[in-house]
């Protein structure tokens, strides 16, 4: 490997394990990289509030690309950059999702919104049960309800009081469904709307942002500001919303659990997210730095 100055990593399915946490091994590897002067950041579809909830547990402080590139935050949480959907475009996206009767959440500069709490609970429970059918339902519901509480999701009757409001920027729509044909059909309809990017961070979701809100665009902006070249940058990912940054950097790493297309587009493949695949590569980078 050539000299690496910056490491960017996705969170879900990449840095986080099956419990949606940063393992002790990954935490120690990140701290070791930061101690050696490497620029470390997370690049995620999550909101800043969501990612800080996870990283605060392991005392990791770092800059962040949030909401698939719609926002860049510095180490202190200050917004360096933000780009959202205009009112008309947001209304068109909502119309398609509403007509498909798909549960979705709206990520904004004023927090996360939903119009149906119970439908949200059921949608997330369905996804968890598909992957873990042995989970006890009442216990799962408690976990999902806790998710809503900790993410401070706001319940509203409709989004009329959000779209187009001067001091609220609409960053991302995040829809859930176990019905693959529904996700495909909705994606096709959404792709006819100008000015948006349609992607996914998992097989049971769909994410819609401004056309320029991509992890790759945000990472390019981030590194340029700090005088780091993309050739000197390493990125980790596992899914389609990671492709834009994986295709840009000099050192792209797919997780062992990544989609096949992601693996084929990367320079390297590491272990599973449940096997500390991120730490494995970071330590290799640090070893090569010590040798050189």
PDB file of C-alpha atoms in Angstrom:
ATOM      1  CA  UNK A   1       0.000   0.000   0.000  1.00  0.00           C
ATOM      2  CA  UNK A   2       1.117   3.548  -0.691  1.00  0.00           C
ATOM      3  CA  UNK A   3       1.008   6.148   2.054  1.00  0.00           C
ATOM      4  CA  UNK A   4      -2.446   6.523   3.609  1.00  0.00           C
ATOM      5  CA  UNK A   5      -3.407   9.738   5.374  1.00  0.00           C
ATOM      6  CA  UNK A   6      -7.181   9.395   5.703  1.00  0.00           C
ATOM      7  CA  UNK A   7      -9.545   6.527   6.562  1.00  0.00           C
ATOM      8  CA  UNK A   8     -13.309   6.771   6.037  1.00  0.00           C
ATOM      9  CA  UNK A   9     -15.687   4.017   7.053  1.00  0.00           C
ATOM     10  CA  UNK A  10     -19.363   3.252   6.688  1.00  0.00           C
ATOM     11  CA  UNK A  11     -21.111   2.267   9.936  1.00  0.00           C
ATOM     12  CA  UNK A  12     -23.956  -0.257   9.544  1.00  0.00           C
ATOM     13  CA  UNK A  13     -22.691  -3.564   8.201  1.00  0.00           C
ATOM     14  CA  UNK A  14     -19.130  -2.235   8.270  1.00  0.00           C
ATOM     15  CA  UNK A  15     -17.813  -0.626  11.458  1.00  0.00           C
ATOM     16  CA  UNK A  16     -20.735  -1.869  13.574  1.00  0.00           C
ATOM     17  CA  UNK A  17     -21.256  -5.480  14.588  1.00  0.00           C
ATOM     18  CA  UNK A  18     -24.527  -7.452  14.726  1.00  0.00           C
ATOM     19  CA  UNK A  19     -25.479  -5.612  17.933  1.00  0.00           C
ATOM     20  CA  UNK A  20     -25.138  -2.257  16.131  1.00  0.00           C
ATOM     21  CA  UNK A  21     -22.119  -1.403  18.261  1.00  0.00           C
ATOM     22  CA  UNK A  22     -18.428  -0.633  17.738  1.00  0.00           C
ATOM     23  CA  UNK A  23     -16.458  -3.632  19.024  1.00  0.00           C
ATOM     24  CA  UNK A  24     -13.559  -3.175  21.420  1.00  0.00           C
ATOM     25  CA  UNK A  25     -11.181  -4.333  18.650  1.00  0.00           C
ATOM     26  CA  UNK A  26     -12.451  -1.748  16.168  1.00  0.00           C
ATOM     27  CA  UNK A  27     -12.388   0.960  18.838  1.00  0.00           C
ATOM     28  CA  UNK A  28      -8.737   0.256  19.710  1.00  0.00           C
ATOM     29  CA  UNK A  29      -7.727   0.164  16.041  1.00  0.00           C
ATOM     30  CA  UNK A  30      -9.369   3.551  15.413  1.00  0.00           C
ATOM     31  CA  UNK A  31      -7.657   5.075  18.434  1.00  0.00           C
ATOM     32  CA  UNK A  32      -4.307   3.651  17.299  1.00  0.00           C
ATOM     33  CA  UNK A  33      -4.793   5.180  13.833  1.00  0.00           C
ATOM     34  CA  UNK A  34      -5.670   8.576  15.314  1.00  0.00           C
ATOM     35  CA  UNK A  35      -2.621   8.427  17.607  1.00  0.00           C
ATOM     36  CA  UNK A  36      -0.450   7.887  14.530  1.00  0.00           C
ATOM     37  CA  UNK A  37      -1.873  11.046  12.972  1.00  0.00           C
ATOM     38  CA  UNK A  38      -4.255   9.431  10.485  1.00  0.00           C
ATOM     39  CA  UNK A  39      -7.408  11.392   9.701  1.00  0.00           C
ATOM     40  CA  UNK A  40     -10.339   9.130  10.631  1.00  0.00           C
ATOM     41  CA  UNK A  41     -14.028   9.784   9.896  1.00  0.00           C
ATOM     42  CA  UNK A  42     -17.283   7.898   9.544  1.00  0.00           C
ATOM     43  CA  UNK A  43     -19.393   8.148   6.382  1.00  0.00           C
ATOM     44  CA  UNK A  44     -22.923   6.967   7.053  1.00  0.00           C
ATOM     45  CA  UNK A  45     -26.556   7.192   6.061  1.00  0.00           C
ATOM     46  CA  UNK A  46     -27.364   7.919   9.698  1.00  0.00           C
ATOM     47  CA  UNK A  47     -28.128  11.349  11.093  1.00  0.00           C
ATOM     48  CA  UNK A  48     -25.539  13.023  13.307  1.00  0.00           C
ATOM     49  CA  UNK A  49     -27.672  12.364  16.389  1.00  0.00           C
ATOM     50  CA  UNK A  50     -27.886   8.655  15.547  1.00  0.00           C
ATOM     51  CA  UNK A  51     -24.174   8.183  14.915  1.00  0.00           C
ATOM     52  CA  UNK A  52     -23.135  10.120  18.009  1.00  0.00           C
ATOM     53  CA  UNK A  53     -25.352   7.899  20.145  1.00  0.00           C
ATOM     54  CA  UNK A  54     -23.308   4.902  18.958  1.00  0.00           C
ATOM     55  CA  UNK A  55     -19.848   6.494  19.004  1.00  0.00           C
ATOM     56  CA  UNK A  56     -20.295   8.146  22.397  1.00  0.00           C
ATOM     57  CA  UNK A  57     -20.577   4.674  23.960  1.00  0.00           C
ATOM     58  CA  UNK A  58     -16.970   3.952  22.986  1.00  0.00           C
ATOM     59  CA  UNK A  59     -15.671   7.503  23.303  1.00  0.00           C
ATOM     60  CA  UNK A  60     -14.749   7.907  19.630  1.00  0.00           C
ATOM     61  CA  UNK A  61     -14.472  11.523  18.514  1.00  0.00           C
ATOM     62  CA  UNK A  62     -14.134  12.179  14.810  1.00  0.00           C
ATOM     63  CA  UNK A  63     -15.586  14.137  11.886  1.00  0.00           C
ATOM     64  CA  UNK A  64     -18.545  12.633  10.034  1.00  0.00           C
ATOM     65  CA  UNK A  65     -20.226  12.485   6.668  1.00  0.00           C
ATOM     66  CA  UNK A  66     -23.903  12.062   7.550  1.00  0.00           C
ATOM     67  CA  UNK A  67     -27.074  11.181   5.660  1.00  0.00           C
ATOM     68  CA  UNK A  68     -25.191   9.686   2.692  1.00  0.00           C
ATOM     69  CA  UNK A  69     -23.297  12.919   2.082  1.00  0.00           C
ATOM     70  CA  UNK A  70     -26.070  15.441   2.637  1.00  0.00           C
ATOM     71  CA  UNK A  71     -24.122  16.802   5.592  1.00  0.00           C
ATOM     72  CA  UNK A  72     -20.494  17.054   6.743  1.00  0.00           C
ATOM     73  CA  UNK A  73     -19.738  17.634  10.429  1.00  0.00           C
ATOM     74  CA  UNK A  74     -16.390  18.421  12.038  1.00  0.00           C
ATOM     75  CA  UNK A  75     -15.080  16.712  15.162  1.00  0.00           C
ATOM     76  CA  UNK A  76     -17.045  19.088  17.375  1.00  0.00           C
ATOM     77  CA  UNK A  77     -20.293  18.452  15.511  1.00  0.00           C
ATOM     78  CA  UNK A  78     -20.373  21.769  13.663  1.00  0.00           C
ATOM     79  CA  UNK A  79     -21.903  21.628  10.177  1.00  0.00           C
ATOM     80  CA  UNK A  80     -19.265  22.240   7.492  1.00  0.00           C
ATOM     81  CA  UNK A  81     -21.576  21.516   4.571  1.00  0.00           C
ATOM     82  CA  UNK A  82     -25.203  20.643   3.949  1.00  0.00           C
ATOM     83  CA  UNK A  83     -27.393  20.070   0.904  1.00  0.00           C
ATOM     84  CA  UNK A  84     -31.082  19.172   0.881  1.00  0.00           C
ATOM     85  CA  UNK A  85     -34.153  18.744  -1.296  1.00  0.00           C
ATOM     86  CA  UNK A  86     -36.306  21.688  -2.325  1.00  0.00           C
ATOM     87  CA  UNK A  87     -39.997  21.723  -1.398  1.00  0.00           C
ATOM     88  CA  UNK A  88     -41.325  20.615  -4.782  1.00  0.00           C
ATOM     89  CA  UNK A  89     -38.895  17.706  -5.086  1.00  0.00           C
ATOM     90  CA  UNK A  90     -39.582  16.555  -1.518  1.00  0.00           C
ATOM     91  CA  UNK A  91     -43.328  16.584  -2.200  1.00  0.00           C
ATOM     92  CA  UNK A  92     -42.860  14.481  -5.347  1.00  0.00           C
ATOM     93  CA  UNK A  93     -40.832  11.898  -3.434  1.00  0.00           C
ATOM     94  CA  UNK A  94     -43.397  11.772  -0.612  1.00  0.00           C
ATOM     95  CA  UNK A  95     -46.206  11.315  -3.164  1.00  0.00           C
ATOM     96  CA  UNK A  96     -44.529   8.207  -4.629  1.00  0.00           C
ATOM     97  CA  UNK A  97     -43.826   6.681  -1.209  1.00  0.00           C
ATOM     98  CA  UNK A  98     -47.310   7.455   0.102  1.00  0.00           C
ATOM     99  CA  UNK A  99     -48.991   5.922  -2.941  1.00  0.00           C
ATOM    100  CA  UNK A 100     -46.910   2.773  -2.478  1.00  0.00           C
ATOM    101  CA  UNK A 101     -48.078   2.671   1.162  1.00  0.00           C
ATOM    102  CA  UNK A 102     -44.439   2.346   2.220  1.00  0.00           C
ATOM    103  CA  UNK A 103     -43.358   3.308   5.716  1.00  0.00           C
ATOM    104  CA  UNK A 104     -40.672   5.983   5.669  1.00  0.00           C
ATOM    105  CA  UNK A 105     -38.935   8.491   7.880  1.00  0.00           C
ATOM    106  CA  UNK A 106     -37.884  12.010   6.995  1.00  0.00           C
ATOM    107  CA  UNK A 107     -34.452  13.240   8.052  1.00  0.00           C
ATOM    108  CA  UNK A 108     -34.126  17.003   8.367  1.00  0.00           C
ATOM    109  CA  UNK A 109     -31.964  19.689   9.909  1.00  0.00           C
ATOM    110  CA  UNK A 110     -34.601  19.802  12.670  1.00  0.00           C
ATOM    111  CA  UNK A 111     -34.516  16.080  13.459  1.00  0.00           C
ATOM    112  CA  UNK A 112     -36.272  12.956  12.192  1.00  0.00           C
ATOM    113  CA  UNK A 113     -40.007  12.767  11.483  1.00  0.00           C
ATOM    114  CA  UNK A 114     -42.621  10.088  10.838  1.00  0.00           C
ATOM    115  CA  UNK A 115     -46.384  10.209  10.343  1.00  0.00           C
ATOM    116  CA  UNK A 116     -47.105   6.743  11.717  1.00  0.00           C
ATOM    117  CA  UNK A 117     -45.486   5.512  14.922  1.00  0.00           C
ATOM    118  CA  UNK A 118     -47.155   2.092  14.977  1.00  0.00           C
ATOM    119  CA  UNK A 119     -46.415   1.400  11.319  1.00  0.00           C
ATOM    120  CA  UNK A 120     -42.797   2.342  11.995  1.00  0.00           C
ATOM    121  CA  UNK A 121     -42.578  -0.057  14.914  1.00  0.00           C
ATOM    122  CA  UNK A 122     -44.051  -2.890  12.844  1.00  0.00           C
ATOM    123  CA  UNK A 123     -41.838  -2.177   9.808  1.00  0.00           C
ATOM    124  CA  UNK A 124     -38.635  -2.336  11.835  1.00  0.00           C
ATOM    125  CA  UNK A 125     -39.827  -5.410  13.761  1.00  0.00           C
ATOM    126  CA  UNK A 126     -40.573  -7.203  10.470  1.00  0.00           C
ATOM    127  CA  UNK A 127     -37.038  -6.540   9.245  1.00  0.00           C
ATOM    128  CA  UNK A 128     -35.458  -7.746  12.492  1.00  0.00           C
ATOM    129  CA  UNK A 129     -37.643 -10.887  12.513  1.00  0.00           C
ATOM    130  CA  UNK A 130     -36.690 -11.727   8.937  1.00  0.00           C
ATOM    131  CA  UNK A 131     -33.015 -11.807   9.886  1.00  0.00           C
ATOM    132  CA  UNK A 132     -33.560 -13.256  13.379  1.00  0.00           C
ATOM    133  CA  UNK A 133     -36.762 -15.350  13.426  1.00  0.00           C
ATOM    134  CA  UNK A 134     -35.958 -16.807  16.858  1.00  0.00           C
ATOM    135  CA  UNK A 135     -36.196 -13.418  18.619  1.00  0.00           C
ATOM    136  CA  UNK A 136     -39.024 -13.227  21.160  1.00  0.00           C
ATOM    137  CA  UNK A 137     -41.585 -10.747  19.775  1.00  0.00           C
ATOM    138  CA  UNK A 138     -42.403  -8.852  22.979  1.00  0.00           C
ATOM    139  CA  UNK A 139     -38.708  -8.384  23.752  1.00  0.00           C
ATOM    140  CA  UNK A 140     -38.076  -7.235  20.180  1.00  0.00           C
ATOM    141  CA  UNK A 141     -40.859  -4.666  20.420  1.00  0.00           C
ATOM    142  CA  UNK A 142     -39.254  -3.191  23.531  1.00  0.00           C
ATOM    143  CA  UNK A 143     -35.953  -2.874  21.657  1.00  0.00           C
ATOM    144  CA  UNK A 144     -37.595  -1.205  18.669  1.00  0.00           C
ATOM    145  CA  UNK A 145     -39.582   1.194  20.851  1.00  0.00           C
ATOM    146  CA  UNK A 146     -36.328   2.089  22.592  1.00  0.00           C
ATOM    147  CA  UNK A 147     -34.866   2.842  19.165  1.00  0.00           C
ATOM    148  CA  UNK A 148     -37.610   5.378  18.484  1.00  0.00           C
ATOM    149  CA  UNK A 149     -37.177   6.948  21.900  1.00  0.00           C
ATOM    150  CA  UNK A 150     -33.411   7.319  21.688  1.00  0.00           C
ATOM    151  CA  UNK A 151     -33.515   8.673  18.153  1.00  0.00           C
ATOM    152  CA  UNK A 152     -36.029  11.312  19.268  1.00  0.00           C
ATOM    153  CA  UNK A 153     -38.259  10.667  16.261  1.00  0.00           C
ATOM    154  CA  UNK A 154     -41.024  13.276  16.014  1.00  0.00           C
ATOM    155  CA  UNK A 155     -44.561  12.110  15.198  1.00  0.00           C
ATOM    156  CA  UNK A 156     -46.568  14.458  12.945  1.00  0.00           C
ATOM    157  CA  UNK A 157     -49.903  14.155  11.145  1.00  0.00           C
ATOM    158  CA  UNK A 158     -48.326  15.072   7.805  1.00  0.00           C
ATOM    159  CA  UNK A 159     -45.203  16.716   6.409  1.00  0.00           C
ATOM    160  CA  UNK A 160     -46.875  19.955   5.297  1.00  0.00           C
ATOM    161  CA  UNK A 161     -45.314  21.710   8.275  1.00  0.00           C
ATOM    162  CA  UNK A 162     -41.855  20.445   7.313  1.00  0.00           C
ATOM    163  CA  UNK A 163     -41.484  20.775   3.529  1.00  0.00           C
ATOM    164  CA  UNK A 164     -40.639  24.292   2.460  1.00  0.00           C
ATOM    165  CA  UNK A 165     -40.247  25.697   5.977  1.00  0.00           C
ATOM    166  CA  UNK A 166     -37.485  28.294   5.803  1.00  0.00           C
ATOM    167  CA  UNK A 167     -35.370  27.044   8.695  1.00  0.00           C
ATOM    168  CA  UNK A 168     -35.834  23.294   8.054  1.00  0.00           C
ATOM    169  CA  UNK A 169     -33.798  21.484   5.386  1.00  0.00           C
ATOM    170  CA  UNK A 170     -35.076  18.126   4.121  1.00  0.00           C
ATOM    171  CA  UNK A 171     -32.002  15.905   3.825  1.00  0.00           C
ATOM    172  CA  UNK A 172     -33.212  12.333   3.307  1.00  0.00           C
ATOM    173  CA  UNK A 173     -36.178   9.992   2.954  1.00  0.00           C
ATOM    174  CA  UNK A 174     -35.591   6.548   4.448  1.00  0.00           C
ATOM    175  CA  UNK A 175     -38.121   3.841   3.539  1.00  0.00           C
ATOM    176  CA  UNK A 176     -38.456   0.257   4.816  1.00  0.00           C
ATOM    177  CA  UNK A 177     -40.033  -2.838   3.276  1.00  0.00           C
ATOM    178  CA  UNK A 178     -39.517  -6.609   3.220  1.00  0.00           C
ATOM    179  CA  UNK A 179     -41.238  -6.705  -0.182  1.00  0.00           C
ATOM    180  CA  UNK A 180     -38.392  -6.702  -2.721  1.00  0.00           C
ATOM    181  CA  UNK A 181     -40.692  -6.172  -5.704  1.00  0.00           C
ATOM    182  CA  UNK A 182     -42.185  -3.129  -3.997  1.00  0.00           C
ATOM    183  CA  UNK A 183     -38.725  -1.680  -3.381  1.00  0.00           C
ATOM    184  CA  UNK A 184     -37.781  -2.234  -7.036  1.00  0.00           C
ATOM    185  CA  UNK A 185     -40.992  -0.665  -8.343  1.00  0.00           C
ATOM    186  CA  UNK A 186     -40.752   2.334  -6.023  1.00  0.00           C
ATOM    187  CA  UNK A 187     -37.107   2.848  -7.009  1.00  0.00           C
ATOM    188  CA  UNK A 188     -38.052   2.894 -10.695  1.00  0.00           C
ATOM    189  CA  UNK A 189     -40.766   5.480 -10.082  1.00  0.00           C
ATOM    190  CA  UNK A 190     -38.470   7.644  -7.976  1.00  0.00           C
ATOM    191  CA  UNK A 191     -35.697   7.562 -10.577  1.00  0.00           C
ATOM    192  CA  UNK A 192     -38.005   9.522 -12.912  1.00  0.00           C
ATOM    193  CA  UNK A 193     -37.847  12.494 -10.514  1.00  0.00           C
ATOM    194  CA  UNK A 194     -35.125  14.996 -11.413  1.00  0.00           C
ATOM    195  CA  UNK A 195     -32.592  16.113  -8.839  1.00  0.00           C
ATOM    196  CA  UNK A 196     -32.444  13.094  -6.545  1.00  0.00           C
ATOM    197  CA  UNK A 197     -30.242  10.077  -5.812  1.00  0.00           C
ATOM    198  CA  UNK A 198     -31.949   6.757  -5.040  1.00  0.00           C
ATOM    199  CA  UNK A 199     -29.851   4.171  -3.238  1.00  0.00           C
ATOM    200  CA  UNK A 200     -29.917   1.646  -0.370  1.00  0.00           C
ATOM    201  CA  UNK A 201     -27.881   0.715   2.681  1.00  0.00           C
ATOM    202  CA  UNK A 202     -29.488  -2.714   2.994  1.00  0.00           C
ATOM    203  CA  UNK A 203     -31.734  -5.147   1.158  1.00  0.00           C
ATOM    204  CA  UNK A 204     -34.869  -3.943   2.928  1.00  0.00           C
ATOM    205  CA  UNK A 205     -34.594  -0.181   2.636  1.00  0.00           C
ATOM    206  CA  UNK A 206     -34.491   2.679   0.184  1.00  0.00           C
ATOM    207  CA  UNK A 207     -32.798   6.060   0.634  1.00  0.00           C
ATOM    208  CA  UNK A 208     -33.515   9.251  -1.289  1.00  0.00           C
ATOM    209  CA  UNK A 209     -31.334  12.372  -1.131  1.00  0.00           C
ATOM    210  CA  UNK A 210     -30.352  15.347  -3.281  1.00  0.00           C
ATOM    211  CA  UNK A 211     -28.538  14.239  -6.461  1.00  0.00           C
ATOM    212  CA  UNK A 212     -25.281  15.727  -5.171  1.00  0.00           C
ATOM    213  CA  UNK A 213     -25.640  14.213  -1.687  1.00  0.00           C
ATOM    214  CA  UNK A 214     -23.386  11.199  -2.113  1.00  0.00           C
ATOM    215  CA  UNK A 215     -20.690   9.855   0.166  1.00  0.00           C
ATOM    216  CA  UNK A 216     -18.152  10.179  -2.635  1.00  0.00           C
ATOM    217  CA  UNK A 217     -18.907  13.856  -3.245  1.00  0.00           C
ATOM    218  CA  UNK A 218     -18.749  14.603   0.475  1.00  0.00           C
ATOM    219  CA  UNK A 219     -15.489  12.707   0.965  1.00  0.00           C
ATOM    220  CA  UNK A 220     -13.927  14.577  -1.956  1.00  0.00           C
ATOM    221  CA  UNK A 221     -15.007  17.883  -0.416  1.00  0.00           C
ATOM    222  CA  UNK A 222     -13.735  16.800   3.009  1.00  0.00           C
ATOM    223  CA  UNK A 223     -10.276  15.693   1.827  1.00  0.00           C
ATOM    224  CA  UNK A 224      -9.748  18.702  -0.457  1.00  0.00           C
ATOM    225  CA  UNK A 225     -10.396  21.062   2.449  1.00  0.00           C
ATOM    226  CA  UNK A 226      -7.703  19.286   4.461  1.00  0.00           C
ATOM    227  CA  UNK A 227      -5.146  18.998   1.663  1.00  0.00           C
ATOM    228  CA  UNK A 228      -5.395  15.207   1.429  1.00  0.00           C
ATOM    229  CA  UNK A 229      -5.577  13.476  -1.942  1.00  0.00           C
ATOM    230  CA  UNK A 230      -8.132  10.757  -2.643  1.00  0.00           C
ATOM    231  CA  UNK A 231      -5.222   8.527  -3.666  1.00  0.00           C
ATOM    232  CA  UNK A 232      -4.032   8.765  -0.045  1.00  0.00           C
ATOM    233  CA  UNK A 233      -7.497   7.886   1.267  1.00  0.00           C
ATOM    234  CA  UNK A 234      -8.891   4.504   2.305  1.00  0.00           C
ATOM    235  CA  UNK A 235     -12.635   3.774   2.504  1.00  0.00           C
ATOM    236  CA  UNK A 236     -14.597   0.823   3.911  1.00  0.00           C
ATOM    237  CA  UNK A 237     -18.115  -0.158   2.856  1.00  0.00           C
ATOM    238  CA  UNK A 238     -20.594  -2.957   2.357  1.00  0.00           C
ATOM    239  CA  UNK A 239     -23.518  -1.647   0.327  1.00  0.00           C
ATOM    240  CA  UNK A 240     -24.676   0.440  -2.620  1.00  0.00           C
ATOM    241  CA  UNK A 241     -24.735   3.792  -0.827  1.00  0.00           C
ATOM    242  CA  UNK A 242     -20.973   3.300  -0.283  1.00  0.00           C
ATOM    243  CA  UNK A 243     -20.102   2.848  -3.968  1.00  0.00           C
ATOM    244  CA  UNK A 244     -19.620   6.530  -4.763  1.00  0.00           C
ATOM    245  CA  UNK A 245     -16.775   6.832  -2.236  1.00  0.00           C
ATOM    246  CA  UNK A 246     -15.315   3.361  -2.812  1.00  0.00           C
ATOM    247  CA  UNK A 247     -14.925   4.137  -6.517  1.00  0.00           C
ATOM    248  CA  UNK A 248     -13.104   7.419  -5.791  1.00  0.00           C
ATOM    249  CA  UNK A 249     -10.429   6.493  -3.265  1.00  0.00           C
ATOM    250  CA  UNK A 250      -7.032   4.965  -3.866  1.00  0.00           C
ATOM    251  CA  UNK A 251      -7.665   2.202  -1.328  1.00  0.00           C
ATOM    252  CA  UNK A 252     -11.177   0.736  -1.335  1.00  0.00           C
ATOM    253  CA  UNK A 253     -12.066  -2.058   1.095  1.00  0.00           C
ATOM    254  CA  UNK A 254     -15.209  -4.194   0.938  1.00  0.00           C
ATOM    255  CA  UNK A 255     -16.402  -6.077   3.978  1.00  0.00           C
ATOM    256  CA  UNK A 256     -16.628  -9.854   3.797  1.00  0.00           C
ATOM    257  CA  UNK A 257     -20.400  -9.465   4.180  1.00  0.00           C
ATOM    258  CA  UNK A 258     -20.645  -6.873   1.385  1.00  0.00           C
ATOM    259  CA  UNK A 259     -22.849  -7.241  -1.678  1.00  0.00           C
ATOM    260  CA  UNK A 260     -21.055  -8.992  -4.562  1.00  0.00           C
ATOM    261  CA  UNK A 261     -21.001  -5.843  -6.716  1.00  0.00           C
ATOM    262  CA  UNK A 262     -19.324  -3.940  -3.886  1.00  0.00           C
ATOM    263  CA  UNK A 263     -16.621  -6.590  -3.501  1.00  0.00           C
ATOM    264  CA  UNK A 264     -15.957  -6.595  -7.226  1.00  0.00           C
ATOM    265  CA  UNK A 265     -15.492  -2.818  -7.284  1.00  0.00           C
ATOM    266  CA  UNK A 266     -12.952  -2.721  -4.425  1.00  0.00           C
ATOM    267  CA  UNK A 267      -9.188  -3.195  -4.252  1.00  0.00           C
ATOM    268  CA  UNK A 268      -9.392  -5.342  -1.116  1.00  0.00           C
ATOM    269  CA  UNK A 269     -11.876  -7.529   0.766  1.00  0.00           C
ATOM    270  CA  UNK A 270     -11.566  -7.848   4.542  1.00  0.00           C
ATOM    271  CA  UNK A 271     -13.362  -9.930   7.185  1.00  0.00           C
ATOM    272  CA  UNK A 272     -17.012  -9.692   8.152  1.00  0.00           C
ATOM    273  CA  UNK A 273     -18.331  -6.764  10.173  1.00  0.00           C
ATOM    274  CA  UNK A 274     -18.914  -9.321  12.946  1.00  0.00           C
ATOM    275  CA  UNK A 275     -15.239 -10.319  12.777  1.00  0.00           C
ATOM    276  CA  UNK A 276     -13.686  -6.846  13.188  1.00  0.00           C
ATOM    277  CA  UNK A 277     -12.844  -6.559   9.496  1.00  0.00           C
ATOM    278  CA  UNK A 278     -12.185  -2.815   9.827  1.00  0.00           C
ATOM    279  CA  UNK A 279      -9.648  -3.302  12.620  1.00  0.00           C
ATOM    280  CA  UNK A 280      -7.906  -6.031  10.613  1.00  0.00           C
ATOM    281  CA  UNK A 281      -7.075  -3.632   7.779  1.00  0.00           C
ATOM    282  CA  UNK A 282      -6.291  -0.625   9.970  1.00  0.00           C
ATOM    283  CA  UNK A 283      -3.657  -2.622  11.852  1.00  0.00           C
ATOM    284  CA  UNK A 284      -2.159  -3.731   8.539  1.00  0.00           C
ATOM    285  CA  UNK A 285      -1.929  -0.079   7.474  1.00  0.00           C
ATOM    286  CA  UNK A 286      -0.245   0.873  10.751  1.00  0.00           C
ATOM    287  CA  UNK A 287       2.263  -1.979  10.406  1.00  0.00           C
ATOM    288  CA  UNK A 288       3.233  -0.837   6.928  1.00  0.00           C
ATOM    289  CA  UNK A 289       3.595   2.748   8.195  1.00  0.00           C
ATOM    290  CA  UNK A 290       5.949   1.524  10.944  1.00  0.00           C
ATOM    291  CA  UNK A 291       8.066  -0.421   8.437  1.00  0.00           C
ATOM    292  CA  UNK A 292       8.364   2.513   6.059  1.00  0.00           C
TER     293      UNK A 292
END
